Tab-separated table of C-alpha atoms in Angstrom:
chain	number	residue	atom	x	y	z
A	23	MET	CA	-11.189	-25.306	0.352
A	24	ALA	CA	-10.423	-21.955	0.999
A	25	LYS	CA	-11.458	-19.426	-1.838
A	26	TYR	CA	-10.720	-15.708	-2.277
A	27	ALA	CA	-11.194	-12.913	-5.179
A	28	PHE	CA	-7.583	-12.209	-6.058
A	29	PHE	CA	-7.301	-8.180	-5.788
A	30	LEU	CA	-4.344	-7.833	-8.173
A	31	GLY	CA	-3.624	-4.116	-8.011
A	32	CYS	CA	-1.031	-2.172	-10.240
A	33	ILE	CA	2.516	-2.810	-9.471
A	34	ALA	CA	2.788	-6.502	-9.025
A	35	PRO	CA	0.694	-7.292	-12.444
A	36	LEU	CA	2.200	-4.371	-14.438
A	37	ARG	CA	6.120	-4.390	-13.265
A	38	TYR	CA	6.720	-7.481	-11.174
A	39	PRO	CA	4.518	-10.512	-12.853
A	40	GLY	CA	6.532	-13.253	-11.168
A	41	ILE	CA	4.717	-11.799	-7.882
A	42	GLU	CA	1.516	-12.856	-9.114
A	43	LYS	CA	2.487	-15.939	-11.067
A	44	SER	CA	4.366	-17.209	-7.915
A	45	THR	CA	0.934	-16.232	-5.595
A	46	ARG	CA	-1.431	-18.136	-8.188
A	47	VAL	CA	1.285	-21.372	-7.776
A	48	VAL	CA	1.754	-21.248	-4.340
A	49	CYS	CA	-1.901	-20.776	-3.383
A	50	GLU	CA	-2.931	-23.722	-5.548
A	51	LYS	CA	-0.003	-25.762	-3.591
A	52	LEU	CA	-1.992	-24.841	-0.316
A	53	GLY	CA	-5.336	-25.325	-1.211
A	54	ILE	CA	-6.717	-21.721	-1.984
A	55	GLU	CA	-8.718	-21.208	-4.834
A	56	LEU	CA	-8.530	-17.689	-6.517
A	57	VAL	CA	-11.024	-16.232	-8.297
A	58	ASP	CA	-9.946	-13.373	-10.596
A	59	LEU	CA	-11.792	-10.312	-10.213
A	60	THR	CA	-11.703	-9.350	-14.040
A	61	ASP	CA	-13.779	-5.732	-13.438
A	62	ALA	CA	-11.499	-4.426	-10.624
A	63	SER	CA	-9.296	-1.142	-10.802
A	64	CYS	CA	-6.449	0.370	-8.702
A	65	CYS	CA	-7.584	0.117	-5.279
A	66	PRO	CA	-7.128	2.876	-5.489
A	67	ALA	CA	-3.412	4.389	-4.099
A	68	PRO	CA	-3.776	5.358	-0.553
A	69	GLY	CA	-1.404	7.882	-0.350
A	70	VAL	CA	-1.754	9.557	-3.599
A	71	ILE	CA	-5.696	8.756	-5.049
A	72	LYS	CA	-6.769	9.511	-1.054
A	73	ALA	CA	-4.641	12.197	-0.633
A	74	PHE	CA	-5.601	14.231	-3.699
A	75	ASP	CA	-9.932	13.424	-2.808
A	76	LYS	CA	-11.100	10.991	-0.352
A	77	LYS	CA	-14.543	11.065	-2.225
A	78	THR	CA	-13.244	9.242	-5.159
A	79	TRP	CA	-10.770	7.298	-3.249
A	80	LEU	CA	-13.709	5.727	-1.223
A	81	ALA	CA	-16.075	5.649	-4.404
A	82	ALA	CA	-13.656	3.732	-6.021
A	83	ALA	CA	-12.596	1.568	-3.536
A	84	ALA	CA	-16.318	0.479	-3.018
A	85	ARG	CA	-16.886	-0.411	-6.395
A	86	ASN	CA	-14.022	-3.209	-5.876
A	87	LEU	CA	-15.194	-4.379	-2.477
A	88	ALA	CA	-18.918	-4.013	-4.446
A	89	LEU	CA	-17.436	-6.581	-7.187
A	90	ALA	CA	-16.278	-9.278	-4.650
A	91	GLU	CA	-19.309	-8.821	-2.510
A	92	LYS	CA	-21.459	-9.521	-5.884
A	93	LYS	CA	-19.525	-13.008	-6.030
A	94	GLY	CA	-20.120	-13.539	-1.915
A	95	LEU	CA	-16.237	-13.633	-1.390
A	96	ASP	CA	-13.446	-12.001	0.948
A	97	ILE	CA	-10.939	-9.897	-1.110
A	98	ILE	CA	-7.213	-11.284	-1.076
A	99	THR	CA	-4.300	-8.961	-1.759
A	100	ILE	CA	-0.672	-9.296	-2.068
A	101	CYS	CA	0.422	-5.577	-1.592
A	102	ASN	CA	0.327	-3.383	1.346
A	103	GLY	CA	-1.118	-0.262	-0.660
A	104	CYS	CA	-3.993	-1.985	-1.735
A	105	TYR	CA	-4.500	-3.642	1.551
A	106	GLY	CA	-4.132	-0.672	3.407
A	107	SER	CA	-6.530	0.966	0.914
A	108	LEU	CA	-9.647	-1.909	0.709
A	109	PHE	CA	-9.228	-2.794	4.216
A	110	ASP	CA	-9.578	0.905	5.641
A	111	ALA	CA	-12.318	1.673	3.002
A	112	ALA	CA	-14.174	-1.087	4.063
A	113	TYR	CA	-13.859	-0.666	7.895
A	114	GLU	CA	-15.037	3.243	7.217
A	115	LEU	CA	-18.035	2.169	5.187
A	116	HIS	CA	-19.168	-0.811	7.820
A	117	GLU	CA	-18.870	1.663	10.513
A	118	ASP	CA	-20.570	4.714	8.945
A	119	LYS	CA	-23.540	3.817	7.349
A	120	ALA	CA	-24.396	7.252	6.669
A	121	LEU	CA	-21.396	7.507	4.831
A	122	LEU	CA	-22.507	3.975	2.720
A	123	ALA	CA	-25.335	5.454	1.905
A	124	ASP	CA	-23.604	8.568	0.168
A	125	VAL	CA	-20.955	5.841	-1.828
A	126	ASN	CA	-23.824	3.980	-2.599
A	127	LYS	CA	-25.648	7.064	-4.784
A	128	ILE	CA	-22.382	7.207	-6.751
A	129	LEU	CA	-22.237	3.559	-7.130
A	130	ALA	CA	-26.002	3.336	-8.462
A	131	LYS	CA	-24.669	5.463	-11.420
A	132	ILE	CA	-23.423	2.265	-12.587
A	133	GLY	CA	-26.399	-0.140	-11.192
A	134	MET	CA	-23.943	-1.285	-8.348
A	135	GLU	CA	-24.484	-1.638	-4.686
A	136	TYR	CA	-22.163	-1.819	-1.776
A	137	LYS	CA	-23.739	-3.786	1.207
A	138	GLY	CA	-20.535	-3.434	3.472
A	139	THR	CA	-19.789	-7.124	4.178
A	140	THR	CA	-16.197	-7.746	2.065
A	141	LYS	CA	-13.584	-8.596	4.188
A	142	VAL	CA	-10.438	-7.740	3.094
A	143	ARG	CA	-7.155	-9.906	4.023
A	144	HIS	CA	-3.560	-9.796	3.176
A	145	PHE	CA	-2.069	-12.746	1.401
A	146	ALA	CA	0.711	-13.168	4.243
A	147	GLU	CA	-2.268	-12.862	6.797
A	148	VAL	CA	-3.853	-15.559	5.562
A	149	LEU	CA	-1.080	-18.069	5.419
A	150	TYR	CA	-0.146	-17.009	8.828
A	151	ASN	CA	-3.916	-17.564	10.210
A	152	GLU	CA	-5.630	-19.679	8.071
A	153	VAL	CA	-3.622	-21.955	6.518
A	154	GLY	CA	-1.023	-21.536	9.366
A	155	ILE	CA	3.020	-22.530	9.687
A	156	GLU	CA	2.802	-26.251	9.966
A	157	ALA	CA	0.444	-26.658	7.487
A	158	ILE	CA	3.221	-24.558	5.131
A	159	LYS	CA	5.807	-26.660	6.665
A	160	SER	CA	4.171	-29.606	4.916
A	161	LYS	CA	3.904	-28.099	1.857
A	162	ILE	CA	7.986	-27.551	1.755
A	163	THR	CA	9.788	-29.364	-0.759
A	164	LYS	CA	13.131	-27.141	-0.750
A	165	PRO	CA	14.169	-25.938	2.630
A	166	LEU	CA	16.259	-22.526	1.864
A	167	GLU	CA	19.190	-21.881	3.877
A	168	TYR	CA	18.901	-18.099	3.504
A	169	GLU	CA	20.005	-15.550	5.724
A	170	VAL	CA	17.441	-12.773	4.811
A	171	ALA	CA	15.237	-9.598	5.765
A	172	ALA	CA	11.790	-9.359	6.930
A	173	PHE	CA	10.634	-6.062	5.093
A	174	TYR	CA	6.812	-5.453	6.765
A	175	GLY	CA	6.611	-2.431	5.371
A	176	CYS	CA	3.683	0.060	6.949
A	177	HIS	CA	0.158	-0.716	5.927
A	178	PHE	CA	0.397	-4.393	6.430
A	179	LEU	CA	0.458	-4.111	10.113
A	180	LYS	CA	-0.611	-0.356	10.572
A	181	PRO	CA	-2.940	1.232	11.732
A	182	SER	CA	-3.131	-1.600	14.318
A	183	LYS	CA	-5.763	-0.518	15.973
A	184	ILE	CA	-7.926	-1.566	13.081
A	185	LYS	CA	-5.293	-3.898	11.228
A	186	GLN	CA	-5.268	-6.226	15.037
A	187	LEU	CA	-2.720	-8.691	12.919
A	188	ASP	CA	0.319	-8.242	14.980
A	189	ASP	CA	2.292	-6.094	17.429
A	190	PRO	CA	3.406	-3.135	15.099
A	191	GLU	CA	6.327	-1.963	17.064
A	192	ASN	CA	7.646	-5.576	17.678
A	193	PRO	CA	5.950	-8.032	15.208
A	194	HIS	CA	6.926	-11.520	14.178
A	195	ILE	CA	4.046	-12.927	11.656
A	196	LEU	CA	6.661	-12.307	8.922
A	197	ASP	CA	9.658	-13.281	10.709
A	198	ASP	CA	7.507	-16.851	11.483
A	199	LEU	CA	6.131	-17.229	7.920
A	200	ILE	CA	10.187	-16.603	6.609
A	201	GLU	CA	11.353	-18.948	8.732
A	202	ALA	CA	8.783	-21.336	8.069
A	203	THR	CA	11.155	-22.483	4.392
A	204	GLY	CA	14.176	-23.233	6.500
A	205	ALA	CA	15.493	-19.520	6.083
A	206	LYS	CA	16.533	-17.596	8.886
A	207	SER	CA	15.061	-13.903	9.701
A	208	MET	CA	18.016	-11.853	10.598
A	209	PRO	CA	17.850	-9.447	13.943
A	210	ARG	CA	18.175	-5.811	12.665
A	211	LYS	CA	17.657	-2.102	13.889
A	212	GLN	CA	14.413	0.140	12.783
A	213	ARG	CA	13.110	-3.093	11.404
A	214	THR	CA	8.936	-1.774	10.870
A	215	MET	CA	10.370	1.564	8.990
A	216	CYS	CA	9.247	2.684	6.084
A	217	CYS	CA	10.778	1.988	2.732
A	218	GLY	CA	10.169	5.385	1.846
A	219	ALA	CA	8.079	4.696	-1.113
A	220	GLY	CA	4.584	5.707	0.245
A	221	GLY	CA	1.897	8.842	0.515
A	222	GLY	CA	3.352	10.067	-3.210
A	223	LEU	CA	7.031	10.664	-1.377
A	224	ARG	CA	8.434	8.473	-4.719
A	225	ALA	CA	6.670	10.233	-7.228
A	226	GLY	CA	7.091	13.735	-5.662
A	227	PHE	CA	10.270	13.715	-3.817
A	228	PRO	CA	12.262	11.096	-5.216
A	229	ASN	CA	15.390	11.756	-3.353
A	230	THR	CA	13.940	12.392	0.258
A	231	ALA	CA	12.196	8.479	-0.396
A	232	MET	CA	15.705	7.621	-1.553
A	233	LYS	CA	17.140	8.528	1.765
A	234	PHE	CA	14.273	5.693	3.561
A	235	THR	CA	15.599	3.288	1.529
A	236	LYS	CA	19.544	4.121	2.776
A	237	THR	CA	19.065	3.847	5.920
A	238	ASN	CA	17.006	0.563	5.592
A	239	LEU	CA	19.928	-0.863	3.448
A	240	GLU	CA	22.342	-0.105	5.903
A	241	ASN	CA	20.669	-1.553	8.652
A	242	ILE	CA	19.737	-4.520	6.776
A	243	LYS	CA	23.896	-5.134	5.462
A	244	GLU	CA	24.854	-4.741	9.268
A	245	SER	CA	22.222	-7.538	10.317
A	246	GLY	CA	24.230	-9.848	7.981
A	247	ALA	CA	21.013	-10.547	5.646
A	248	LYS	CA	21.222	-11.330	1.990
A	249	TYR	CA	18.153	-10.955	0.930
A	250	ILE	CA	15.304	-8.774	1.631
A	251	ILE	CA	11.590	-10.458	1.572
A	252	ASP	CA	8.494	-8.222	1.274
A	253	VAL	CA	5.029	-8.444	1.414
A	254	CYS	CA	3.936	-5.506	-0.863
A	255	PRO	CA	5.456	-4.585	-4.157
A	256	PHE	CA	6.064	-1.022	-4.102
A	257	CYS	CA	8.732	-1.881	-1.129
A	258	HIS	CA	9.592	-4.302	-3.468
A	259	LEU	CA	10.232	-2.087	-6.409
A	260	GLN	CA	11.347	0.529	-3.791
A	261	PHE	CA	14.247	-1.511	-3.114
A	262	ASP	CA	14.865	-3.584	-6.161
A	263	LEU	CA	14.834	-0.059	-8.453
A	264	GLY	CA	16.848	1.925	-5.802
A	265	GLN	CA	19.423	0.405	-4.402
A	266	LYS	CA	21.981	0.299	-7.594
A	267	ASP	CA	22.423	3.898	-7.001
A	268	LEU	CA	23.151	3.585	-3.543
A	269	GLY	CA	25.559	0.930	-4.199
A	270	PHE	CA	23.841	-2.301	-2.700
A	271	SER	CA	22.801	-5.426	-4.526
A	272	PHE	CA	20.262	-7.439	-2.210
A	273	PRO	CA	18.086	-9.612	-4.084
A	274	VAL	CA	14.434	-8.337	-3.488
A	275	LEU	CA	12.003	-10.992	-3.345
A	276	HIS	CA	7.988	-11.425	-2.475
A	277	LEU	CA	7.176	-13.818	0.101
A	278	SER	CA	4.963	-15.664	-2.820
A	279	GLN	CA	8.444	-15.947	-4.422
A	280	LEU	CA	10.309	-17.098	-1.766
A	281	TYR	CA	7.642	-19.836	-0.879
A	282	GLY	CA	7.753	-20.490	-4.737
A	283	ILE	CA	11.227	-21.414	-4.419
A	284	ALA	CA	10.779	-23.560	-1.483
A	285	MET	CA	7.990	-24.904	-2.998
A	286	GLY	CA	9.756	-26.365	-5.959
A	287	MET	CA	8.966	-23.567	-8.537
A	288	ASP	CA	11.039	-23.299	-11.524
A	289	ALA	CA	13.054	-20.114	-11.164
A	290	LYS	CA	11.568	-19.197	-14.680
A	291	GLU	CA	8.446	-18.860	-13.204
A	292	LEU	CA	9.105	-16.660	-10.726
A	293	GLY	CA	9.300	-13.645	-13.385
A	294	LEU	CA	13.127	-12.659	-12.438
A	295	SER	CA	13.303	-11.534	-15.408
A	296	ALA	CA	11.785	-8.185	-14.296
A	297	HIS	CA	14.000	-7.798	-11.303
A	298	GLN	CA	16.654	-4.992	-11.949
A	299	THR	CA	18.586	-6.035	-9.080
A	300	PRO	CA	20.081	-9.819	-10.232
A	301	VAL	CA	18.678	-12.789	-8.384
A	302	LYS	CA	20.660	-15.297	-7.868
A	303	LEU	CA	18.954	-18.288	-6.212
B	2	MET	CA	2.408	36.778	15.080
B	3	VAL	CA	-0.036	34.782	13.446
B	4	THR	CA	-3.757	34.962	13.048
B	5	PRO	CA	-5.784	31.722	13.987
B	6	ASN	CA	-8.813	31.028	12.068
B	7	PRO	CA	-11.270	29.430	14.281
B	8	ALA	CA	-13.163	28.505	10.649
B	9	PHE	CA	-10.752	26.226	9.537
B	10	ALA	CA	-11.983	23.396	12.036
B	11	SER	CA	-15.158	23.222	10.062
B	12	GLU	CA	-13.110	22.480	6.779
B	13	LEU	CA	-10.600	20.599	8.344
B	14	ALA	CA	-13.371	18.536	9.907
B	15	ALA	CA	-15.648	17.667	6.579
B	16	TYR	CA	-12.729	16.338	5.145
B	17	GLY	CA	-12.098	13.964	8.101
B	18	GLY	CA	-9.390	15.801	9.899
B	19	GLU	CA	-11.316	17.035	13.050
B	20	ASN	CA	-9.705	15.375	15.894
B	21	ALA	CA	-6.369	16.946	15.132
B	22	LYS	CA	-7.751	19.255	17.947
B	23	MET	CA	-6.902	16.773	20.524
B	24	CYS	CA	-3.404	17.112	20.593
B	25	PHE	CA	-1.580	18.540	23.445
B	26	GLN	CA	1.938	18.650	21.362
B	27	CYS	CA	3.994	16.360	23.106
B	28	GLY	CA	6.143	15.589	20.077
B	29	THR	CA	6.002	12.401	20.029
B	30	CYS	CA	4.803	12.313	16.515
B	31	THR	CA	8.170	14.311	15.605
B	32	ALA	CA	10.194	12.263	17.073
B	33	SER	CA	8.895	9.229	15.100
B	34	CYS	CA	8.895	10.698	11.964
B	35	PRO	CA	11.383	8.716	9.673
B	36	SER	CA	10.753	11.570	7.282
B	37	GLY	CA	11.217	14.275	10.102
B	38	ARG	CA	14.651	12.477	10.105
B	39	GLU	CA	15.730	13.988	6.211
B	40	THR	CA	13.550	16.840	5.602
B	41	ALA	CA	12.213	20.453	7.354
B	42	PHE	CA	9.016	18.641	7.904
B	43	ARG	CA	7.890	18.779	11.385
B	44	THR	CA	4.294	16.216	12.159
B	45	ARG	CA	3.903	18.317	15.361
B	46	LYS	CA	3.865	21.597	14.216
B	47	LEU	CA	1.355	20.779	10.902
B	48	VAL	CA	-0.451	19.506	13.631
B	49	ARG	CA	-0.638	22.592	15.874
B	50	MET	CA	-0.807	24.860	12.197
B	51	ALA	CA	-3.863	22.887	11.480
B	52	GLN	CA	-5.283	23.544	14.945
B	53	LEU	CA	-4.979	27.204	14.476
B	54	GLY	CA	-6.143	27.149	10.818
B	55	LEU	CA	-3.059	28.433	8.909
B	56	ARG	CA	-4.745	27.204	5.944
B	57	GLU	CA	-2.705	29.140	3.203
B	58	GLU	CA	0.730	28.521	5.116
B	59	MET	CA	-0.062	24.807	4.998
B	60	ILE	CA	-1.427	24.423	1.783
B	61	SER	CA	1.520	26.078	0.342
B	62	SER	CA	4.132	24.095	1.506
B	63	GLU	CA	6.218	21.371	0.693
B	64	ASP	CA	6.321	19.590	4.214
B	65	LEU	CA	2.734	18.602	3.772
B	66	TRP	CA	3.751	16.341	0.998
B	67	GLN	CA	6.806	14.748	2.953
B	68	CYS	CA	4.826	12.021	4.737
B	69	THR	CA	4.380	8.137	3.508
B	70	THR	CA	1.663	7.671	5.596
B	71	CYS	CA	3.611	5.111	7.431
B	72	TYR	CA	1.772	5.728	10.649
B	73	ALA	CA	4.762	5.742	12.761
B	74	CYS	CA	3.189	8.464	14.568
B	75	GLN	CA	-0.333	7.418	15.026
B	76	GLU	CA	0.487	4.479	16.468
B	77	ARG	CA	2.753	6.007	19.076
B	78	CYS	CA	0.134	9.057	19.789
B	79	PRO	CA	-0.947	9.394	23.301
B	80	ARG	CA	-4.193	11.313	22.670
B	81	GLY	CA	-4.865	8.818	19.981
B	82	VAL	CA	-5.158	11.291	17.212
B	83	GLN	CA	-5.361	10.242	13.705
B	84	ILE	CA	-2.347	12.016	12.167
B	85	VAL	CA	-2.387	10.557	9.050
B	86	ASP	CA	-6.039	11.254	8.490
B	87	VAL	CA	-4.935	14.603	9.274
B	88	VAL	CA	-2.314	14.730	6.696
B	89	ILE	CA	-4.694	13.051	4.288
B	90	ALA	CA	-7.461	16.145	5.068
B	91	ILE	CA	-4.546	18.854	5.129
B	92	ARG	CA	-3.579	17.532	1.375
B	93	ASN	CA	-7.258	16.802	0.041
B	94	ILE	CA	-7.863	20.902	0.539
B	95	ALA	CA	-4.245	21.266	-0.926
B	96	VAL	CA	-5.482	19.953	-4.394
B	97	ALA	CA	-8.916	21.288	-4.293
B	98	SER	CA	-7.381	24.209	-3.860
B	99	GLY	CA	-5.244	23.778	-7.289
B	100	LYS	CA	-2.052	22.907	-5.046
B	101	ILE	CA	-0.785	19.728	-6.800
B	102	TYR	CA	2.786	18.372	-7.827
B	103	ALA	CA	3.023	17.898	-11.574
B	104	ASN	CA	4.035	14.593	-10.658
B	105	HIS	CA	1.478	13.568	-8.346
B	106	LYS	CA	-0.976	14.979	-11.117
B	107	LYS	CA	0.232	12.452	-13.557
B	108	THR	CA	-0.690	9.447	-11.249
B	109	GLY	CA	-4.039	10.704	-10.982
B	110	GLU	CA	-3.726	11.309	-15.193
B	111	ASN	CA	-2.544	7.038	-15.257
B	112	LEU	CA	-5.679	6.141	-12.896
B	113	LEU	CA	-7.667	8.464	-15.218
B	114	LYS	CA	-6.421	6.871	-18.601
B	115	TYR	CA	-5.395	3.157	-17.430
B	116	GLY	CA	-7.725	2.600	-14.218
B	117	HIS	CA	-4.385	2.092	-12.532
B	118	THR	CA	-1.754	3.680	-11.073
B	119	VAL	CA	1.143	3.017	-13.653
B	120	SER	CA	0.542	2.273	-17.706
B	121	ILE	CA	1.011	-0.999	-19.199
B	122	ASN	CA	4.010	-1.526	-21.559
B	123	ASP	CA	4.726	-3.957	-24.310
B	124	LYS	CA	8.061	-5.071	-21.805
B	125	VAL	CA	5.538	-6.265	-19.115
B	126	LYS	CA	3.374	-8.030	-21.828
B	127	ALA	CA	5.811	-10.281	-23.315
B	128	GLN	CA	7.187	-10.820	-19.677
B	129	ARG	CA	3.770	-11.999	-18.668
B	130	ALA	CA	3.297	-14.161	-21.936
B	131	GLU	CA	6.655	-15.646	-20.791
B	132	LEU	CA	5.141	-16.903	-17.603
B	133	GLY	CA	1.865	-18.270	-18.680
B	134	LEU	CA	-0.569	-15.153	-17.395
B	135	PRO	CA	-2.475	-13.376	-19.842
B	136	GLU	CA	-0.681	-10.351	-22.081
B	137	VAL	CA	-2.889	-7.647	-20.396
B	138	PRO	CA	-3.981	-8.274	-16.701
B	139	PRO	CA	-7.671	-9.251	-16.205
B	140	THR	CA	-8.693	-6.031	-14.554
B	141	VAL	CA	-10.414	-3.029	-15.589
B	142	LEU	CA	-7.303	-2.979	-18.746
B	143	ALA	CA	-9.096	-6.156	-20.631
B	144	ASN	CA	-12.521	-5.020	-19.530
B	145	GLU	CA	-13.840	-2.372	-21.508
B	146	LYS	CA	-17.632	-1.762	-19.461
B	147	ALA	CA	-15.679	-2.273	-16.235
B	148	LYS	CA	-13.187	0.541	-17.486
B	149	ALA	CA	-16.560	2.774	-18.541
B	150	ASP	CA	-18.482	2.542	-15.100
B	151	LEU	CA	-15.011	3.573	-13.397
B	152	ASP	CA	-15.094	6.502	-15.822
B	153	ILE	CA	-18.653	7.121	-14.415
B	154	ILE	CA	-17.506	6.915	-11.075
B	155	LEU	CA	-14.447	9.068	-11.419
B	156	LYS	CA	-16.752	11.618	-13.250
B	157	ALA	CA	-19.659	11.738	-10.058
B	158	THR	CA	-16.780	13.008	-8.005
B	159	GLY	CA	-15.222	15.500	-10.106
B	160	PHE	CA	-11.801	13.476	-10.199
B	161	ASP	CA	-11.089	13.826	-13.998
B	162	LYS	CA	-11.893	18.029	-13.399
B	163	LEU	CA	-10.036	18.192	-10.408
B	164	ILE	CA	-6.662	16.649	-12.162
B	165	GLY	CA	-7.561	17.014	-15.992
């Protein structure tokens, strides 16, 4: 059985706990064991904390990476922000030994050391690359007939030079994962565009962030999709909270929730009461 | 007329923005930028300003904070400039110079207080309990020793003073 250190992050456990719950249930059904990282903190957020002070970002990320390393496990994340942050930090610390030594001087203050061995994985990518589409299909008990918009977000695939998962301009991983449930991923314009939330834009300049969201929602509407399927709780939040003021009402589901539905989870277990835009299944 | 400040190159390099110098000003970044469609932010202009070392102009402009770090520019840059790293480097320089927006500061304060960038509240505790999850997520929020360790790190890097 594949086993990973489960990195929760901030928005999933603290704003959309149904994403956490669905991930736990779906992983169990797919034979993936999740071990809680009970000492973990924020990743920390790449667009804000890293933008304020890179040294702090790297040291706090290294602490999270070291926690998993101590358990002998690789990290699995359910958030593009956590994935971007921890993957990038792991990459930098793996490539630059002098930087690793500097960070370890800070970790030494809490009796820790990071050796540079932790690999950071994204839930969607683990499902695609490790479990595989055919094995996923064999676990689907309730085939879905939804027409949906696949929302990749940014830090899942980019920077592609180091992520090397899929074509960042014309990706297919998430579309394939969605279609494994029987749902149809509808083609649309600008499908790899940012939701608007990242980089501190939602916090600092929310009106500009909402303009991004509006463009995406218009493209989704034009595509004929009825649901938005994301792989990032921050994109999830941006669409779920933001669309009401823009006059849209697309139910927003994280991939783990879509899989939860297709694998027979009870609607109550999906945590849909936390959603601001009602989700009718 | 602008007065170039070549010394800025070393400051930028110290924060990881060194390869701004590779830019030959084609403008692919600006054309790819979703923020540039909605705001006065021009990615190419920022990189040019970084090359010229127009430090005060860059760190005082709200344009610096319009980037969502979506990497659309970086993916397409024909010179391989790590544009997002350049933006992050200039933001680090801005914050070190005391230029930080109140709402951004709040995110930093959350990290210091909770160890997470968002707060915990009774509503989410109830939702978690309903789902059969522990009311408080199994992270630093439920682990005093781990939170104390994080605090030591945030103090060692000076983040407490930077935000506080």
